[in-house]
N, C-alpha and C. Protein backbone atom coordinates (compact mmCIF):
# COMPACT_ATOMS: atom_id res chain seq x y z
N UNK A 1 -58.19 -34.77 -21.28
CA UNK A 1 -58.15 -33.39 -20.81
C UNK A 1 -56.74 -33.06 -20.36
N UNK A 2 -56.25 -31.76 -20.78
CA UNK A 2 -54.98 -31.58 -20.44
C UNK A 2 -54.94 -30.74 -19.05
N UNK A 3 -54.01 -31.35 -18.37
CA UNK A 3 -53.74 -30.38 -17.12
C UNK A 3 -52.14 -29.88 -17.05
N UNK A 4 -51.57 -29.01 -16.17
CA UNK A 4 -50.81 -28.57 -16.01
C UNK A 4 -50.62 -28.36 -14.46
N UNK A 5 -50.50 -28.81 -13.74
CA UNK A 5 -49.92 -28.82 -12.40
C UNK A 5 -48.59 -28.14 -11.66
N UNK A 6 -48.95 -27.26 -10.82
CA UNK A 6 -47.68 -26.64 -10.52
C UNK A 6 -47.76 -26.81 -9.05
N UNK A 7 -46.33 -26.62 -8.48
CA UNK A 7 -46.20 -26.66 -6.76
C UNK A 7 -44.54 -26.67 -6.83
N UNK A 8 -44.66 -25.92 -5.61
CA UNK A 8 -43.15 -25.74 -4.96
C UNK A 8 -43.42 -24.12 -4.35
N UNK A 9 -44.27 -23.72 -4.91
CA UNK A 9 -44.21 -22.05 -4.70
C UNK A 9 -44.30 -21.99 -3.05
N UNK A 10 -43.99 -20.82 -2.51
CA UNK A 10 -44.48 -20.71 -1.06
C UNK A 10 -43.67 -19.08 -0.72
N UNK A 11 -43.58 -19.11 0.73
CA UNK A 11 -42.63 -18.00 1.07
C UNK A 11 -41.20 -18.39 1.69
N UNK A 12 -40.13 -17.64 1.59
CA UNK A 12 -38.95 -17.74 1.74
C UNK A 12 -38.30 -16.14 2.06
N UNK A 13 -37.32 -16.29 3.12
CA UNK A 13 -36.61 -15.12 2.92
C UNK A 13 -35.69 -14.31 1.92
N UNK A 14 -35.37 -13.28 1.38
CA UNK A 14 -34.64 -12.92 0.97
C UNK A 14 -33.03 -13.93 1.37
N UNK A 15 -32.43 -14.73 -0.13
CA UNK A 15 -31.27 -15.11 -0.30
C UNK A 15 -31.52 -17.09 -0.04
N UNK A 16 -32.92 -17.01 -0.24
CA UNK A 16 -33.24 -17.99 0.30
C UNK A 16 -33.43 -19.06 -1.26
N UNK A 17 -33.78 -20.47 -1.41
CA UNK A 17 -33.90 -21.08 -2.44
C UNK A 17 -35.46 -21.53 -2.59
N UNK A 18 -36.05 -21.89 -3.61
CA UNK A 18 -37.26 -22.56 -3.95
C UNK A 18 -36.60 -23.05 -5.29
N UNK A 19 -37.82 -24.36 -5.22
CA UNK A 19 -37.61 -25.41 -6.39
C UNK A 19 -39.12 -25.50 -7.00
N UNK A 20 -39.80 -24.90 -8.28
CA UNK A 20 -40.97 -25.13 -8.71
C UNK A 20 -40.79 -26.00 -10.08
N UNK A 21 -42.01 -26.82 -9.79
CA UNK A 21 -42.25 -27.79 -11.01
C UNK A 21 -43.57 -27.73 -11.61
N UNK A 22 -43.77 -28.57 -12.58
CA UNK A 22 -44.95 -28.22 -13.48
C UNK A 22 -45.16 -29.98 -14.43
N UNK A 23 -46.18 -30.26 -14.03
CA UNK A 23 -46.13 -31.77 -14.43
C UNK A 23 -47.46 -31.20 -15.27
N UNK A 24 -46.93 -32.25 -16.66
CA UNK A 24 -48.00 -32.21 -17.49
C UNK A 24 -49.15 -33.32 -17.95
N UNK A 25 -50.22 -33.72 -17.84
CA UNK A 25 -50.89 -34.68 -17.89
C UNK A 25 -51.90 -34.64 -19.40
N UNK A 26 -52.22 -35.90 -20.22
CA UNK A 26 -53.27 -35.81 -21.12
C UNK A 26 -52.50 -34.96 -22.72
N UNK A 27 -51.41 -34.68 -22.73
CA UNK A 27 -51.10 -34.25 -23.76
C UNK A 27 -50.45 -35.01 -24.67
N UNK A 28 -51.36 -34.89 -25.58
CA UNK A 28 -50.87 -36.41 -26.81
C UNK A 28 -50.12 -35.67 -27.76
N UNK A 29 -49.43 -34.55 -28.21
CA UNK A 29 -48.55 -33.82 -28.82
C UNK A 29 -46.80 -34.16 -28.70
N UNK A 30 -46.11 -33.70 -29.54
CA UNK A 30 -44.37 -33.37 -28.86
C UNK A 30 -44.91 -32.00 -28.50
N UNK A 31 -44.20 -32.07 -26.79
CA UNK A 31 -44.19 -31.17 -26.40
C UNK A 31 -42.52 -30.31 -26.60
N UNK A 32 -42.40 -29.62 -27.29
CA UNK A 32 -41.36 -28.63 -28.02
C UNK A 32 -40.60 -28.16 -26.78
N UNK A 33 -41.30 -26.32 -26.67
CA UNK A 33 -40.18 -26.33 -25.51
C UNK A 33 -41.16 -26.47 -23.91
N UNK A 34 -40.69 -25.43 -23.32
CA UNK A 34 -41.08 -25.30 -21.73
C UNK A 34 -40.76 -24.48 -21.25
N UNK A 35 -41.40 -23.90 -20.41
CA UNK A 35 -41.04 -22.57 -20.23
C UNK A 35 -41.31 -21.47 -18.54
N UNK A 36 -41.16 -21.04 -17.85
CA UNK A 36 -41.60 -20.09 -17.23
C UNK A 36 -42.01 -18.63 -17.12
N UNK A 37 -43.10 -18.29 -16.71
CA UNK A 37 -43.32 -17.05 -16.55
C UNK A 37 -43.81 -16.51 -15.28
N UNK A 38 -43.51 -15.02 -15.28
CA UNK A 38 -44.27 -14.68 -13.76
C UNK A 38 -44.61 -13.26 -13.93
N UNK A 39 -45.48 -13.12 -13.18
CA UNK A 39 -46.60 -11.70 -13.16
C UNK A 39 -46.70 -11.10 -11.19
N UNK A 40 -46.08 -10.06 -11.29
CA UNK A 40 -46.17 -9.50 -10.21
C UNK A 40 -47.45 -8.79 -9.98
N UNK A 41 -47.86 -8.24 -8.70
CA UNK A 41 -48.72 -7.43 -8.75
C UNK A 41 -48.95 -6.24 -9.15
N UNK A 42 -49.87 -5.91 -10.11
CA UNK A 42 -49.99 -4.73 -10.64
C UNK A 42 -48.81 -4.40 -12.35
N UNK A 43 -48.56 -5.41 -12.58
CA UNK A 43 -47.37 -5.58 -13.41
C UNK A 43 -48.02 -6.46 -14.65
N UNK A 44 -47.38 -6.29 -16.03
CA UNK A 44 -47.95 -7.65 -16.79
C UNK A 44 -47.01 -9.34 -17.14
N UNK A 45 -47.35 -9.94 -17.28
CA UNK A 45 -46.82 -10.76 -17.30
C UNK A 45 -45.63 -10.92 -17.71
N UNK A 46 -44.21 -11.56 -17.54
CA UNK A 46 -43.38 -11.57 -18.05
C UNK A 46 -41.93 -12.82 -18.14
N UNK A 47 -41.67 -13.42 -19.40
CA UNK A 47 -41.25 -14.36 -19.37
C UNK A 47 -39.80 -14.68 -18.49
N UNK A 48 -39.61 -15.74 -17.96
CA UNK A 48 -38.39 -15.67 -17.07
C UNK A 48 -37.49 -16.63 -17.56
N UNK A 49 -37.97 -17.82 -18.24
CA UNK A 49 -36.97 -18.93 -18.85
C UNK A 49 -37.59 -19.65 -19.68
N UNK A 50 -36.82 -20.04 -20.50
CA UNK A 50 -37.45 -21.65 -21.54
C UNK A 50 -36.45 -22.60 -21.32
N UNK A 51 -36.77 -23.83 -22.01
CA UNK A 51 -36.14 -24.81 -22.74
C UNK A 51 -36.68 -25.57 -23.65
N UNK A 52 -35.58 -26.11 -24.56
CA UNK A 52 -36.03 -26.86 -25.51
C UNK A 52 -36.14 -28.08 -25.49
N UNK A 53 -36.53 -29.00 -26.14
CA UNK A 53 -36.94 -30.11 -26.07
C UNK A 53 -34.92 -31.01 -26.10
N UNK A 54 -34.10 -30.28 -26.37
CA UNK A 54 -33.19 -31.09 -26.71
C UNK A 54 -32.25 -30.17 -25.38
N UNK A 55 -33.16 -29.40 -24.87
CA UNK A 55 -32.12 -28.95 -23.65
C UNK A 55 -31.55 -27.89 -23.47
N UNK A 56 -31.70 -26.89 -24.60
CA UNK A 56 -31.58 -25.57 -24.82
C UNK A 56 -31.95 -24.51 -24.09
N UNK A 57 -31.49 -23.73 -23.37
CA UNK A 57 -32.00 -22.74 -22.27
C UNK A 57 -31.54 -21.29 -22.37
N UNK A 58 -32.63 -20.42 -21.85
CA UNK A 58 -32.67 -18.99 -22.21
C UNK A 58 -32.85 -18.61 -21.04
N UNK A 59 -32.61 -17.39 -20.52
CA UNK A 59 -32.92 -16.63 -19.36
C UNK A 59 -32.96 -15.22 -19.14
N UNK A 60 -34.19 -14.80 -18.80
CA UNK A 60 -34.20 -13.09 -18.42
C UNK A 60 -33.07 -12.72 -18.07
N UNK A 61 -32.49 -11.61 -17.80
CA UNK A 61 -31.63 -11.09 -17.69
C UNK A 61 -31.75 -10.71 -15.81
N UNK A 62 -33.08 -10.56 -15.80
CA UNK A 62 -32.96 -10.30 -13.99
C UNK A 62 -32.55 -11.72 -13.19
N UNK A 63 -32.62 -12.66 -14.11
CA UNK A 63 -32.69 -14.30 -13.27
C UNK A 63 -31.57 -14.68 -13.59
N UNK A 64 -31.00 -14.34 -14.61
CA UNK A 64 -29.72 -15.25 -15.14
C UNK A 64 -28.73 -15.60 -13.77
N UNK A 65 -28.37 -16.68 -13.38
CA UNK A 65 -26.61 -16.66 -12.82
C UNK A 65 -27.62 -17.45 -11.58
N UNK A 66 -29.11 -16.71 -11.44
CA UNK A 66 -29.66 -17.35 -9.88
C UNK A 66 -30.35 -18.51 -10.07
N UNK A 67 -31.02 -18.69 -11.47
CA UNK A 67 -32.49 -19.73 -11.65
C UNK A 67 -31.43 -20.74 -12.85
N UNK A 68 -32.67 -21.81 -12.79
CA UNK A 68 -32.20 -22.49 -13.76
C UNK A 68 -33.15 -23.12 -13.94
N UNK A 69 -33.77 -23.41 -15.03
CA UNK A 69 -34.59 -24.03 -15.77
C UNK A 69 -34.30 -25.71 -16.49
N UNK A 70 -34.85 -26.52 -16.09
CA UNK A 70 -34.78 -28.13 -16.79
C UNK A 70 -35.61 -28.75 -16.86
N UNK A 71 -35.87 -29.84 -17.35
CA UNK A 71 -36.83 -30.66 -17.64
C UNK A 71 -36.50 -32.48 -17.90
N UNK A 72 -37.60 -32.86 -17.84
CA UNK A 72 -37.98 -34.06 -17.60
C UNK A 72 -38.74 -34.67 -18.37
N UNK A 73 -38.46 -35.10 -19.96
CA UNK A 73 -38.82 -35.28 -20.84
C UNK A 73 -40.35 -36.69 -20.44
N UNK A 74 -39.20 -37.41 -20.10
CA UNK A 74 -40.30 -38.83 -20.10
C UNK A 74 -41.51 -38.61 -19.04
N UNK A 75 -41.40 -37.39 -18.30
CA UNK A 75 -42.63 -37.02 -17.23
C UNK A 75 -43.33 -36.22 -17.40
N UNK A 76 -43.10 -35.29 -18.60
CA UNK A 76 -43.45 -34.13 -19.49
C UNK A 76 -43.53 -33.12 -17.76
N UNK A 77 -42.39 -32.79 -17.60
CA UNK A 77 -42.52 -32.22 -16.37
C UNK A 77 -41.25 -31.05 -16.12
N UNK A 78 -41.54 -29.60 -15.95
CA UNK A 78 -40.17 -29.03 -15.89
C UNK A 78 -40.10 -28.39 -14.94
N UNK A 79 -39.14 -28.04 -14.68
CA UNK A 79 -38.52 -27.53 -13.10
C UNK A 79 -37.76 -26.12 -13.13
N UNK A 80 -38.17 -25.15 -12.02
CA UNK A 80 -37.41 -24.13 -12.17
C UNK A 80 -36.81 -24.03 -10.42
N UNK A 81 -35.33 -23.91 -10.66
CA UNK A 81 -34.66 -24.19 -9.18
C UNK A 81 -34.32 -22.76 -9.07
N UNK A 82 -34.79 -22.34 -7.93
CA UNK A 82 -34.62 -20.58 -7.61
C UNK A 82 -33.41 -20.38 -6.75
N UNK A 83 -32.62 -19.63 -7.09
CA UNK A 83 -31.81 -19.50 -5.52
C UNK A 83 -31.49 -18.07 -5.06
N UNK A 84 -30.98 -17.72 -4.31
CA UNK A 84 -30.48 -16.28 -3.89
C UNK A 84 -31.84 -14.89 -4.34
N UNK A 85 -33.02 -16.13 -4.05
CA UNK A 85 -33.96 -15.42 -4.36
C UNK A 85 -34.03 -13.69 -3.72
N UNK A 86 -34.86 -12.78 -4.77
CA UNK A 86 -34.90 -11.17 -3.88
C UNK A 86 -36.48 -10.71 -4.01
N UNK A 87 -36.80 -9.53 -3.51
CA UNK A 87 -38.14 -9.18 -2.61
C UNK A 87 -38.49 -9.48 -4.41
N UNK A 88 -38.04 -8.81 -5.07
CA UNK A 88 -38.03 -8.35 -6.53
C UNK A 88 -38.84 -9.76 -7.51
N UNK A 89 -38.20 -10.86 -7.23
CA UNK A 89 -38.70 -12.03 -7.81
C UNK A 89 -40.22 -12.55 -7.19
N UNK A 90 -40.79 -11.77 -6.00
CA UNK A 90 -42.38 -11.98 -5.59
C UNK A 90 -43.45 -12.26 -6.95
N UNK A 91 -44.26 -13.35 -7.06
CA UNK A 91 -44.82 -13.12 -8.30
C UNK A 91 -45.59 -14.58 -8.00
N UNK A 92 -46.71 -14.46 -9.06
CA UNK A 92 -46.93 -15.64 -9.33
C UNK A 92 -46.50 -16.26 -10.74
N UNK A 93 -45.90 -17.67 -10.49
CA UNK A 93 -45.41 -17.94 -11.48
C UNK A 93 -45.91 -18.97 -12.26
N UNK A 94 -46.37 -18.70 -13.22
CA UNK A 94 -47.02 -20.01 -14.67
C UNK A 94 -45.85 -20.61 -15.18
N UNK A 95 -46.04 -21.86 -15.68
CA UNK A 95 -45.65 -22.70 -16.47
C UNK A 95 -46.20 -23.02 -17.82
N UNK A 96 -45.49 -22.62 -18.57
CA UNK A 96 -45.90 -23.05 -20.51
C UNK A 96 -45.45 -23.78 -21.21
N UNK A 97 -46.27 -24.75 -21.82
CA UNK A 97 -45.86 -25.74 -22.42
C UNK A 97 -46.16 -25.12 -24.04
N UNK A 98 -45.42 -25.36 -25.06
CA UNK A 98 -45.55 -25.43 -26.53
C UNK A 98 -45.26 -26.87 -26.92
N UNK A 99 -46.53 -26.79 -27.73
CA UNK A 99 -46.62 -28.13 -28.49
C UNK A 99 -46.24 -27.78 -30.34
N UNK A 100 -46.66 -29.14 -30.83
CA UNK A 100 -46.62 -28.77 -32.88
C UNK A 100 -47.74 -28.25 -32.70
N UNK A 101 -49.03 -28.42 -31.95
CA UNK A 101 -50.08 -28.00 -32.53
C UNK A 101 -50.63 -26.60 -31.66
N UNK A 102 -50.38 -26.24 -30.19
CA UNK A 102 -51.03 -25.35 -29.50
C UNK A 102 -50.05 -25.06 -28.19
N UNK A 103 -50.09 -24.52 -27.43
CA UNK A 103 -49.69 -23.90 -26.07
C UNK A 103 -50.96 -24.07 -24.66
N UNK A 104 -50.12 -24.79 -23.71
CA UNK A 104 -50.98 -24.57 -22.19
C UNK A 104 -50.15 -23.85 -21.09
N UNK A 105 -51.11 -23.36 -21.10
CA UNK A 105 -50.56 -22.69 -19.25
C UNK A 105 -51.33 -23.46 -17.69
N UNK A 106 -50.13 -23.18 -16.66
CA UNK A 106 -50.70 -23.96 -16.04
C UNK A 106 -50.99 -22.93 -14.78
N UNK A 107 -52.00 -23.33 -13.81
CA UNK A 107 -52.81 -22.42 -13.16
C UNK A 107 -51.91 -21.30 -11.89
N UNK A 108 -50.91 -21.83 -11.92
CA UNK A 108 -49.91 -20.40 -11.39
C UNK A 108 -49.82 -20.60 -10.13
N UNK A 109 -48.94 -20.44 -9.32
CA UNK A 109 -47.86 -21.02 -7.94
C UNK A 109 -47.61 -19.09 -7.65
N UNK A 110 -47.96 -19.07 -6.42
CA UNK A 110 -47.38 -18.11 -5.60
C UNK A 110 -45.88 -18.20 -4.92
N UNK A 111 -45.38 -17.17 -5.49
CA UNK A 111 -43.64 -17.28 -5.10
C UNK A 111 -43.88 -15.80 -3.86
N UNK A 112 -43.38 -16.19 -2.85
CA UNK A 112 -42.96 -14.49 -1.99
C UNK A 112 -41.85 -14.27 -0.94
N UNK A 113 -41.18 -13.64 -1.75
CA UNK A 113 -39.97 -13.53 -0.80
C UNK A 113 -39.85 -12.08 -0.21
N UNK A 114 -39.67 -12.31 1.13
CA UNK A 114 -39.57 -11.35 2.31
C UNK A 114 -38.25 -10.88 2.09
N UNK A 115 -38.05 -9.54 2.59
CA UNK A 115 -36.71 -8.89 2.78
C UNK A 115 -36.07 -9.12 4.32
């Protein structure tokens, strides 16, 4: 059974840092890339970063310069390090894995930052 595990989320002030991870368990695939997303309230979902299996990284344009996205191949586990977080980045945030054969999401971490 595949799981997807997330933690790090919590509350923080405005300018403040969080570190979220996402450990993957039971997946007998190459897992390709990795990825983050987050969904505010009342909002639809929306992607914030990837990477690739060889280390390749992309970033929204609202996150760029603050987040950074990496991973941990041999733990199938990836990490998103937040910093100079704003009210704006409040959300809950999923973790996505792409495989050769399918995609998991994992059950979603509350991020909230106060002004």
């Amino acid at each position: 059974q595949v799981q997807l595990v997330e933690s790090g989320g919590g509350l923080v002030q405005a300018g403040g840092s969080l570190r979220l991870s996402c450990a993957a368990s039971g997946i007998i695939f190459t897992i390709n890339a990795m990825g983050w997303y987050r969904q505010a309230p009342g909002k639809e979902r929306e992607w914030v970063a990837d990477i690739t299996r060889l280390g390749g990284t992309n970033y929204a344009d609202s996150v760029k310069g603050r987040f950074t996205i990496s991973r941990d191949n041999a733990k199938n586990t990836v990490y998103l390090q937040m910093n100079s977080l704003k009210p704006e980045d409040t959300a809950v945030y999923y973790c996505h894995f792409i495989t050769t054969i399918t995609n998991y999401w994992g059950q979603g971490t509350q991020v909230t930052v106060s002004s």
